[in-house]
mmCIF file with all atom_site columns, C-alpha atoms in Angstrom:
data_model
loop_
_atom_site.group_PDB
_atom_site.id
_atom_site.type_symbol
_atom_site.label_atom_id
_atom_site.label_alt_id
_atom_site.label_comp_id
_atom_site.label_asym_id
_atom_site.label_entity_id
_atom_site.label_seq_id
_atom_site.pdbx_PDB_ins_code
_atom_site.Cartn_x
_atom_site.Cartn_y
_atom_site.Cartn_z
_atom_site.occupancy
_atom_site.B_iso_or_equiv
_atom_site.pdbx_formal_charge
_atom_site.auth_seq_id
_atom_site.auth_comp_id
_atom_site.auth_asym_id
_atom_site.auth_atom_id
_atom_site.pdbx_PDB_model_num
ATOM 1   C CA . MET A 1 1   ? 12.143  -8.965  -14.508 1.00 83.00 ? 6   MET A CA 1
ATOM 2   C CA . ILE A 1 2   ? 12.512  -10.643 -11.364 1.00 87.00 ? 7   ILE A CA 1
ATOM 3   C CA . THR A 1 3   ? 11.673  -14.940 -11.024 1.00 92.00 ? 8   THR A CA 1
ATOM 4   C CA . LEU A 1 4   ? 9.521   -16.190 -9.247  1.00 91.00 ? 9   LEU A CA 1
ATOM 5   C CA . ALA A 1 5   ? 12.384  -18.574 -7.627  1.00 94.00 ? 10  ALA A CA 1
ATOM 6   C CA . GLU A 1 6   ? 14.138  -14.951 -6.706  1.00 95.00 ? 11  GLU A CA 1
ATOM 7   C CA . LEU A 1 7   ? 10.595  -14.223 -5.187  1.00 94.00 ? 12  LEU A CA 1
ATOM 8   C CA . HIS A 1 8   ? 9.710   -16.583 -3.182  1.00 94.00 ? 13  HIS A CA 1
ATOM 9   C CA . ASP A 1 9   ? 13.935  -16.946 -1.761  1.00 96.00 ? 14  ASP A CA 1
ATOM 10  C CA . ALA A 1 10  ? 13.405  -13.424 -0.673  1.00 95.00 ? 15  ALA A CA 1
ATOM 11  C CA . LEU A 1 11  ? 10.218  -14.399 0.722   1.00 96.00 ? 16  LEU A CA 1
ATOM 12  C CA . PRO A 1 12  ? 11.983  -14.710 4.454   1.00 97.00 ? 17  PRO A CA 1
ATOM 13  C CA . HIS A 1 13  ? 13.533  -11.502 3.971   1.00 97.00 ? 18  HIS A CA 1
ATOM 14  C CA . VAL A 1 14  ? 10.043  -8.939  3.454   1.00 97.00 ? 19  VAL A CA 1
ATOM 15  C CA . GLN A 1 15  ? 8.349   -11.425 6.024   1.00 97.00 ? 20  GLN A CA 1
ATOM 16  C CA . ALA A 1 16  ? 11.739  -10.114 8.678   1.00 98.00 ? 21  ALA A CA 1
ATOM 17  C CA . ALA A 1 17  ? 10.381  -7.066  8.182   1.00 98.00 ? 22  ALA A CA 1
ATOM 18  C CA . PRO A 1 18  ? 9.554   -4.643  11.926  1.00 98.00 ? 23  PRO A CA 1
ATOM 19  C CA . LYS A 1 19  ? 6.029   -5.246  13.106  1.00 97.00 ? 24  LYS A CA 1
ATOM 20  C CA . THR A 1 20  ? 5.579   -1.771  14.250  1.00 97.00 ? 25  THR A CA 1
ATOM 21  C CA . ASP A 1 21  ? 7.385   1.143   13.954  1.00 97.00 ? 26  ASP A CA 1
ATOM 22  C CA . ALA A 1 22  ? 8.701   1.524   10.715  1.00 97.00 ? 27  ALA A CA 1
ATOM 23  C CA . PRO A 1 23  ? 10.551  3.442   8.816   1.00 97.00 ? 28  PRO A CA 1
ATOM 24  C CA . ILE A 1 24  ? 8.211   5.601   5.938   1.00 98.00 ? 29  ILE A CA 1
ATOM 25  C CA . ARG A 1 25  ? 10.169  5.649   2.567   1.00 96.00 ? 30  ARG A CA 1
ATOM 26  C CA . GLY A 1 26  ? 7.709   6.467   0.582   1.00 95.00 ? 31  GLY A CA 1
ATOM 27  C CA . LEU A 1 27  ? 5.079   8.641   -0.032  1.00 97.00 ? 32  LEU A CA 1
ATOM 28  C CA . CYS A 1 28  ? 2.871   9.133   -3.729  1.00 95.00 ? 33  CYS A CA 1
ATOM 29  C CA . LEU A 1 29  ? 0.042   10.797  -4.370  1.00 94.00 ? 34  LEU A CA 1
ATOM 30  C CA . ARG A 1 30  ? -1.985  9.725   -7.827  1.00 89.00 ? 35  ARG A CA 1
ATOM 31  C CA . PRO A 1 31  ? -3.532  12.570  -8.739  1.00 88.00 ? 36  PRO A CA 1
ATOM 32  C CA . VAL A 1 32  ? -5.417  11.356  -11.599 1.00 85.00 ? 37  VAL A CA 1
ATOM 33  C CA . ILE A 1 33  ? -5.230  8.725   -13.460 1.00 82.00 ? 38  ILE A CA 1
ATOM 34  C CA . GLY A 1 34  ? -0.934  7.459   -14.769 1.00 82.00 ? 39  GLY A CA 1
ATOM 35  C CA . GLN A 1 35  ? 0.091   10.682  -12.891 1.00 89.00 ? 40  GLN A CA 1
ATOM 36  C CA . ARG A 1 36  ? 2.450   10.296  -9.954  1.00 91.00 ? 41  ARG A CA 1
ATOM 37  C CA . ALA A 1 37  ? 3.562   12.587  -7.864  1.00 93.00 ? 42  ALA A CA 1
ATOM 38  C CA . PHE A 1 38  ? 5.941   12.211  -4.181  1.00 95.00 ? 43  PHE A CA 1
ATOM 39  C CA . PRO A 1 39  ? 5.704   14.741  -1.957  1.00 96.00 ? 44  PRO A CA 1
ATOM 40  C CA . ASP A 1 40  ? 7.375   15.093  1.533   1.00 96.00 ? 45  ASP A CA 1
ATOM 41  C CA . ARG A 1 41  ? 3.764   14.837  3.092   1.00 97.00 ? 46  ARG A CA 1
ATOM 42  C CA . ILE A 1 42  ? 0.300   13.662  2.495   1.00 97.00 ? 47  ILE A CA 1
ATOM 43  C CA . THR A 1 43  ? -2.846  14.906  4.566   1.00 98.00 ? 48  THR A CA 1
ATOM 44  C CA . MET A 1 44  ? -5.510  12.148  5.250   1.00 97.00 ? 49  MET A CA 1
ATOM 45  C CA . THR A 1 45  ? -9.224  12.947  5.958   1.00 98.00 ? 50  THR A CA 1
ATOM 46  C CA . LYS A 1 46  ? -12.016 10.673  6.883   1.00 97.00 ? 51  LYS A CA 1
ATOM 47  C CA . ALA A 1 47  ? -14.132 12.720  4.201   1.00 96.00 ? 52  ALA A CA 1
ATOM 48  C CA . GLN A 1 48  ? -12.214 13.571  1.537   1.00 95.00 ? 53  GLN A CA 1
ATOM 49  C CA . GLY A 1 49  ? -9.340  10.655  1.864   1.00 95.00 ? 54  GLY A CA 1
ATOM 50  C CA . ILE A 1 50  ? -5.901  11.530  0.870   1.00 96.00 ? 55  ILE A CA 1
ATOM 51  C CA . LEU A 1 51  ? -5.534  15.204  -0.411  1.00 95.00 ? 56  LEU A CA 1
ATOM 52  C CA . GLY A 1 52  ? -4.801  15.358  -3.715  1.00 92.00 ? 57  GLY A CA 1
ATOM 53  C CA . GLU A 1 53  ? -5.961  12.094  -4.816  1.00 92.00 ? 58  GLU A CA 1
ATOM 54  C CA . ARG A 1 54  ? -7.896  10.985  -7.024  1.00 89.00 ? 59  ARG A CA 1
ATOM 55  C CA . TRP A 1 55  ? -10.235 8.690   -4.870  1.00 89.00 ? 60  TRP A CA 1
ATOM 56  C CA . MET A 1 56  ? -13.064 10.555  -4.603  1.00 89.00 ? 61  MET A CA 1
ATOM 57  C CA . THR A 1 57  ? -13.450 10.966  -8.380  1.00 89.00 ? 62  THR A CA 1
ATOM 58  C CA . THR A 1 58  ? -12.164 7.812   -9.734  1.00 88.00 ? 63  THR A CA 1
ATOM 59  C CA . PRO A 1 59  ? -11.958 5.242   -7.234  1.00 89.00 ? 64  PRO A CA 1
ATOM 60  C CA . TRP A 1 60  ? -11.628 1.721   -8.367  1.00 89.00 ? 65  TRP A CA 1
ATOM 61  C CA . MET A 1 61  ? -14.522 0.359   -5.692  1.00 93.00 ? 66  MET A CA 1
ATOM 62  C CA . ARG A 1 62  ? -17.664 2.136   -4.874  1.00 95.00 ? 67  ARG A CA 1
ATOM 63  C CA . LEU A 1 63  ? -20.918 1.698   -1.953  1.00 95.00 ? 68  LEU A CA 1
ATOM 64  C CA . ALA A 1 64  ? -24.340 1.457   -3.056  1.00 96.00 ? 69  ALA A CA 1
ATOM 65  C CA . ASP A 1 65  ? -25.135 4.812   -2.913  1.00 96.00 ? 70  ASP A CA 1
ATOM 66  C CA . GLY A 1 66  ? -22.506 4.773   -6.009  1.00 94.00 ? 71  GLY A CA 1
ATOM 67  C CA . SER A 1 67  ? -20.039 7.636   -3.401  1.00 95.00 ? 72  SER A CA 1
ATOM 68  C CA . PRO A 1 68  ? -16.330 5.961   -2.741  1.00 96.00 ? 73  PRO A CA 1
ATOM 69  C CA . ASP A 1 69  ? -15.812 3.467   -0.441  1.00 96.00 ? 74  ASP A CA 1
ATOM 70  C CA . PRO A 1 70  ? -13.305 4.220   2.853   1.00 96.00 ? 75  PRO A CA 1
ATOM 71  C CA . ARG A 1 71  ? -12.154 1.254   3.146   1.00 97.00 ? 76  ARG A CA 1
ATOM 72  C CA . ILE A 1 72  ? -9.969  1.700   -0.228  1.00 95.00 ? 77  ILE A CA 1
ATOM 73  C CA . GLN A 1 73  ? -8.455  5.816   1.292   1.00 96.00 ? 78  GLN A CA 1
ATOM 74  C CA . VAL A 1 74  ? -5.483  5.159   1.477   1.00 97.00 ? 79  VAL A CA 1
ATOM 75  C CA . SER A 1 75  ? -2.543  2.258   0.522   1.00 95.00 ? 80  SER A CA 1
ATOM 76  C CA . ILE A 1 76  ? -0.043  0.940   1.779   1.00 97.00 ? 81  ILE A CA 1
ATOM 77  C CA . LEU A 1 77  ? 2.845   -1.494  -0.015  1.00 95.00 ? 82  LEU A CA 1
ATOM 78  C CA . GLN A 1 78  ? 5.951   -2.752  2.149   1.00 96.00 ? 83  GLN A CA 1
ATOM 79  C CA . ALA A 1 79  ? 8.988   -1.531  1.185   1.00 96.00 ? 84  ALA A CA 1
ATOM 80  C CA . ARG A 1 80  ? 10.935  -4.496  0.288   1.00 97.00 ? 85  ARG A CA 1
ATOM 81  C CA . VAL A 1 81  ? 8.126   -5.816  -1.531  1.00 96.00 ? 86  VAL A CA 1
ATOM 82  C CA . MET A 1 82  ? 8.661   -2.629  -3.739  1.00 94.00 ? 87  MET A CA 1
ATOM 83  C CA . ASP A 1 83  ? 12.048  -2.980  -3.473  1.00 93.00 ? 88  ASP A CA 1
ATOM 84  C CA . LEU A 1 84  ? 12.092  -6.745  -5.450  1.00 94.00 ? 89  LEU A CA 1
ATOM 85  C CA . VAL A 1 85  ? 9.237   -6.477  -7.921  1.00 91.00 ? 90  VAL A CA 1
ATOM 86  C CA . TRP A 1 86  ? 10.302  -2.729  -9.294  1.00 89.00 ? 91  TRP A CA 1
ATOM 87  C CA . GLN A 1 87  ? 13.421  -3.243  -10.706 1.00 83.00 ? 92  GLN A CA 1
ATOM 88  C CA . ASP A 1 88  ? 12.646  -1.223  -13.503 1.00 76.00 ? 93  ASP A CA 1
ATOM 89  C CA . ARG A 1 89  ? 12.218  2.423   -12.891 1.00 73.00 ? 94  ARG A CA 1
ATOM 90  C CA . ASN A 1 90  ? 11.374  2.830   -16.036 1.00 75.00 ? 95  ASN A CA 1
ATOM 91  C CA . GLN A 1 91  ? 8.886   1.703   -15.199 1.00 74.00 ? 96  GLN A CA 1
ATOM 92  C CA . PRO A 1 92  ? 5.567   3.667   -13.028 1.00 72.00 ? 97  PRO A CA 1
ATOM 93  C CA . HIS A 1 93  ? 6.055   3.818   -9.442  1.00 80.00 ? 98  HIS A CA 1
ATOM 94  C CA . PRO A 1 94  ? 3.326   0.922   -7.968  1.00 85.00 ? 99  PRO A CA 1
ATOM 95  C CA . GLY A 1 95  ? 1.361   4.163   -6.931  1.00 86.00 ? 100 GLY A CA 1
ATOM 96  C CA . ASP A 1 96  ? 0.565   2.795   -3.594  1.00 91.00 ? 101 ASP A CA 1
ATOM 97  C CA . PRO A 1 97  ? 0.251   6.530   -1.040  1.00 95.00 ? 102 PRO A CA 1
ATOM 98  C CA . ILE A 1 98  ? 2.751   5.041   1.417   1.00 97.00 ? 103 ILE A CA 1
ATOM 99  C CA . VAL A 1 99  ? 5.489   2.619   1.167   1.00 97.00 ? 104 VAL A CA 1
ATOM 100 C CA . ALA A 1 100 ? 7.063   1.592   4.124   1.00 98.00 ? 105 ALA A CA 1
ATOM 101 C CA . ASP A 1 101 ? 9.291   -0.910  5.605   1.00 98.00 ? 106 ASP A CA 1
ATOM 102 C CA . LEU A 1 102 ? 5.896   -2.946  8.199   1.00 98.00 ? 107 LEU A CA 1
ATOM 103 C CA . GLU A 1 103 ? 5.419   -6.253  8.172   1.00 97.00 ? 108 GLU A CA 1
ATOM 104 C CA . MET A 1 104 ? 1.348   -6.671  6.778   1.00 96.00 ? 109 MET A CA 1
ATOM 105 C CA . SER A 1 105 ? 0.638   -10.435 7.425   1.00 97.00 ? 110 SER A CA 1
ATOM 106 C CA . GLU A 1 106 ? -2.712  -10.792 8.105   1.00 97.00 ? 111 GLU A CA 1
ATOM 107 C CA . ALA A 1 107 ? -1.290  -11.839 12.164  1.00 97.00 ? 112 ALA A CA 1
ATOM 108 C CA . ASN A 1 108 ? 0.338   -8.349  12.290  1.00 97.00 ? 113 ASN A CA 1
ATOM 109 C CA . LEU A 1 109 ? -2.481  -6.837  11.301  1.00 97.00 ? 114 LEU A CA 1
ATOM 110 C CA . PRO A 1 110 ? -5.556  -8.274  11.325  1.00 97.00 ? 115 PRO A CA 1
ATOM 111 C CA . VAL A 1 111 ? -8.360  -6.427  9.833   1.00 97.00 ? 116 VAL A CA 1
ATOM 112 C CA . GLY A 1 112 ? -9.736  -3.226  12.121  1.00 98.00 ? 117 GLY A CA 1
ATOM 113 C CA . THR A 1 113 ? -6.051  -2.432  13.450  1.00 98.00 ? 118 THR A CA 1
ATOM 114 C CA . ARG A 1 114 ? -5.409  0.923   14.081  1.00 98.00 ? 119 ARG A CA 1
ATOM 115 C CA . ILE A 1 115 ? -1.738  2.770   12.599  1.00 98.00 ? 120 ILE A CA 1
ATOM 116 C CA . GLN A 1 116 ? -0.450  6.122   13.686  1.00 98.00 ? 121 GLN A CA 1
ATOM 117 C CA . ALA A 1 117 ? 0.651   7.901   10.695  1.00 98.00 ? 122 ALA A CA 1
ATOM 118 C CA . GLY A 1 118 ? 2.241   11.207  11.624  1.00 98.00 ? 123 GLY A CA 1
ATOM 119 C CA . THR A 1 119 ? -0.935  12.780  13.070  1.00 98.00 ? 124 THR A CA 1
ATOM 120 C CA . ALA A 1 120 ? -3.173  9.789   11.237  1.00 98.00 ? 125 ALA A CA 1
ATOM 121 C CA . VAL A 1 121 ? -4.665  6.948   12.137  1.00 98.00 ? 126 VAL A CA 1
ATOM 122 C CA . LEU A 1 122 ? -5.414  4.221   9.853   1.00 98.00 ? 127 LEU A CA 1
ATOM 123 C CA . ARG A 1 123 ? -7.544  1.591   9.993   1.00 98.00 ? 128 ARG A CA 1
ATOM 124 C CA . VAL A 1 124 ? -6.431  -1.850  8.147   1.00 98.00 ? 129 VAL A CA 1
ATOM 125 C CA . SER A 1 125 ? -9.891  -2.692  5.827   1.00 97.00 ? 130 SER A CA 1
ATOM 126 C CA . ASP A 1 126 ? -11.474 -5.678  5.179   1.00 97.00 ? 131 ASP A CA 1
ATOM 127 C CA . VAL A 1 127 ? -10.939 -5.386  1.453   1.00 95.00 ? 132 VAL A CA 1
ATOM 128 C CA . TRP A 1 128 ? -7.708  -7.709  0.207   1.00 90.00 ? 133 TRP A CA 1
ATOM 129 C CA . ASN A 1 129 ? -5.526  -5.708  -2.362  1.00 89.00 ? 134 ASN A CA 1
ATOM 130 C CA . ASP A 1 130 ? -5.096  -8.646  -4.785  1.00 82.00 ? 135 ASP A CA 1
ATOM 131 C CA . SER A 1 131 ? -3.493  -6.243  -6.988  1.00 75.00 ? 136 SER A CA 1
ATOM 132 C CA . CYS A 1 132 ? -4.333  -5.448  -10.740 1.00 76.00 ? 137 CYS A CA 1
ATOM 133 C CA . ALA A 1 133 ? -2.946  -6.571  -13.983 1.00 76.00 ? 138 ALA A CA 1
ATOM 134 C CA . LYS A 1 134 ? -1.079  -3.185  -14.446 1.00 81.00 ? 139 LYS A CA 1
ATOM 135 C CA . TRP A 1 135 ? 0.920   -5.366  -11.392 1.00 83.00 ? 140 TRP A CA 1
ATOM 136 C CA . LYS A 1 136 ? 1.404   -8.177  -14.154 1.00 85.00 ? 141 LYS A CA 1
ATOM 137 C CA . VAL A 1 137 ? 2.045   -5.648  -17.211 1.00 85.00 ? 142 VAL A CA 1
ATOM 138 C CA . ARG A 1 138 ? 4.609   -3.636  -14.700 1.00 86.00 ? 143 ARG A CA 1
ATOM 139 C CA . TYR A 1 139 ? 6.518   -6.124  -13.031 1.00 88.00 ? 144 TYR A CA 1
ATOM 140 C CA . GLY A 1 140 ? 5.643   -9.473  -14.885 1.00 88.00 ? 145 GLY A CA 1
ATOM 141 C CA . THR A 1 141 ? 3.731   -12.665 -14.632 1.00 91.00 ? 146 THR A CA 1
ATOM 142 C CA . ASP A 1 142 ? 5.841   -14.145 -11.806 1.00 92.00 ? 147 ASP A CA 1
ATOM 143 C CA . ALA A 1 143 ? 5.532   -10.623 -9.489  1.00 91.00 ? 148 ALA A CA 1
ATOM 144 C CA . TYR A 1 144 ? 1.911   -11.012 -9.849  1.00 91.00 ? 149 TYR A CA 1
ATOM 145 C CA . ASP A 1 145 ? 1.358   -14.336 -9.348  1.00 92.00 ? 150 ASP A CA 1
ATOM 146 C CA . TRP A 1 146 ? 3.857   -14.281 -6.123  1.00 92.00 ? 151 TRP A CA 1
ATOM 147 C CA . VAL A 1 147 ? 2.155   -11.352 -4.349  1.00 91.00 ? 152 VAL A CA 1
ATOM 148 C CA . ARG A 1 148 ? -1.473  -13.230 -4.839  1.00 91.00 ? 153 ARG A CA 1
ATOM 149 C CA . ALA A 1 149 ? -0.252  -17.189 -4.033  1.00 91.00 ? 154 ALA A CA 1
ATOM 150 C CA . SER A 1 150 ? -0.520  -15.816 -0.274  1.00 91.00 ? 155 SER A CA 1
ATOM 151 C CA . PRO A 1 151 ? -3.820  -14.299 0.473   1.00 92.00 ? 156 PRO A CA 1
ATOM 152 C CA . SER A 1 152 ? -3.275  -14.135 4.430   1.00 95.00 ? 157 SER A CA 1
ATOM 153 C CA . LEU A 1 153 ? 0.652   -12.367 3.831   1.00 96.00 ? 158 LEU A CA 1
ATOM 154 C CA . ARG A 1 154 ? -1.099  -9.492  1.810   1.00 96.00 ? 159 ARG A CA 1
ATOM 155 C CA . LEU A 1 155 ? 2.355   -8.865  -0.242  1.00 95.00 ? 160 LEU A CA 1
ATOM 156 C CA . ARG A 1 156 ? 0.743   -6.782  -2.538  1.00 94.00 ? 161 ARG A CA 1
ATOM 157 C CA . GLY A 1 157 ? 0.453   -4.635  0.881   1.00 95.00 ? 162 GLY A CA 1
ATOM 158 C CA . ILE A 1 158 ? -2.491  -2.946  2.671   1.00 97.00 ? 163 ILE A CA 1
ATOM 159 C CA . LEU A 1 159 ? -6.091  -0.945  1.725   1.00 97.00 ? 164 LEU A CA 1
ATOM 160 C CA . CYS A 1 160 ? -7.426  0.901   4.796   1.00 97.00 ? 165 CYS A CA 1
ATOM 161 C CA . SER A 1 161 ? -9.697  4.078   5.475   1.00 98.00 ? 166 SER A CA 1
ATOM 162 C CA . VAL A 1 162 ? -8.560  7.209   7.290   1.00 98.00 ? 167 VAL A CA 1
ATOM 163 C CA . GLU A 1 163 ? -10.122 6.588   11.480  1.00 98.00 ? 168 GLU A CA 1
ATOM 164 C CA . VAL A 1 164 ? -8.567  10.277  11.765  1.00 98.00 ? 169 VAL A CA 1
ATOM 165 C CA . ASP A 1 165 ? -7.926  13.282  10.238  1.00 98.00 ? 170 ASP A CA 1
ATOM 166 C CA . GLY A 1 166 ? -4.272  13.697  10.491  1.00 98.00 ? 171 GLY A CA 1
ATOM 167 C CA . GLU A 1 167 ? -0.511  14.519  8.253   1.00 98.00 ? 172 GLU A CA 1
ATOM 168 C CA . VAL A 1 168 ? 2.251   11.839  7.409   1.00 98.00 ? 173 VAL A CA 1
ATOM 169 C CA . ALA A 1 169 ? 5.161   12.840  6.500   1.00 98.00 ? 174 ALA A CA 1
ATOM 170 C CA . LEU A 1 170 ? 8.696   10.963  5.023   1.00 96.00 ? 175 LEU A CA 1
ATOM 171 C CA . SER A 1 171 ? 9.886   11.499  8.354   1.00 96.00 ? 176 SER A CA 1
ATOM 172 C CA . ASP A 1 172 ? 7.422   9.647   9.936   1.00 97.00 ? 177 ASP A CA 1
ATOM 173 C CA . ARG A 1 173 ? 7.438   5.967   11.713  1.00 97.00 ? 178 ARG A CA 1
ATOM 174 C CA . LEU A 1 174 ? 3.826   4.090   11.144  1.00 98.00 ? 179 LEU A CA 1
ATOM 175 C CA . GLN A 1 175 ? 2.613   2.506   14.643  1.00 98.00 ? 180 GLN A CA 1
ATOM 176 C CA . LEU A 1 176 ? 0.237   0.346   15.712  1.00 98.00 ? 181 LEU A CA 1
ATOM 177 C CA . LEU A 1 177 ? -2.103  0.954   17.825  1.00 97.00 ? 182 LEU A CA 1
ATOM 178 C CA . ARG A 1 178 ? -3.143  -1.576  20.287  1.00 80.00 ? 183 ARG A CA 1
#
């Protein structure tokens, strides 16, 4: 597993990712807990999140009425972070539906920023993706501590709501709408 020193040394490379026009490096669906599928395209709707994804049935955040919280419909992980921490490909994929080479700091993507993802439009949430215990088990304590150490850098990625229904494909690029 990667060490904290190696992660700190890689931070300039992570922060040098494109600020927009970011290539998508991977798409992932989690139909149920513990399963992963890697399609060439995914469909997203404001009402149902990512079709085929477990957000509607087993979200980790709910609204007061018990319905899934739309602020966590889509997670996007920076490709450079994934490449650093997911070195043992026998470990499960992090599971983020979109992996893209995009710089994800609060400075680049303030809460409310809209992102064009194929024909869909996403909105950056105010919910911080602070990682989970599974991240620590799969990628190590150092990787877990590193992604949590500087919340403004959002090294674990961002969470978004779907603002405009659409489809995103591996061949698409993420564009910031300012």
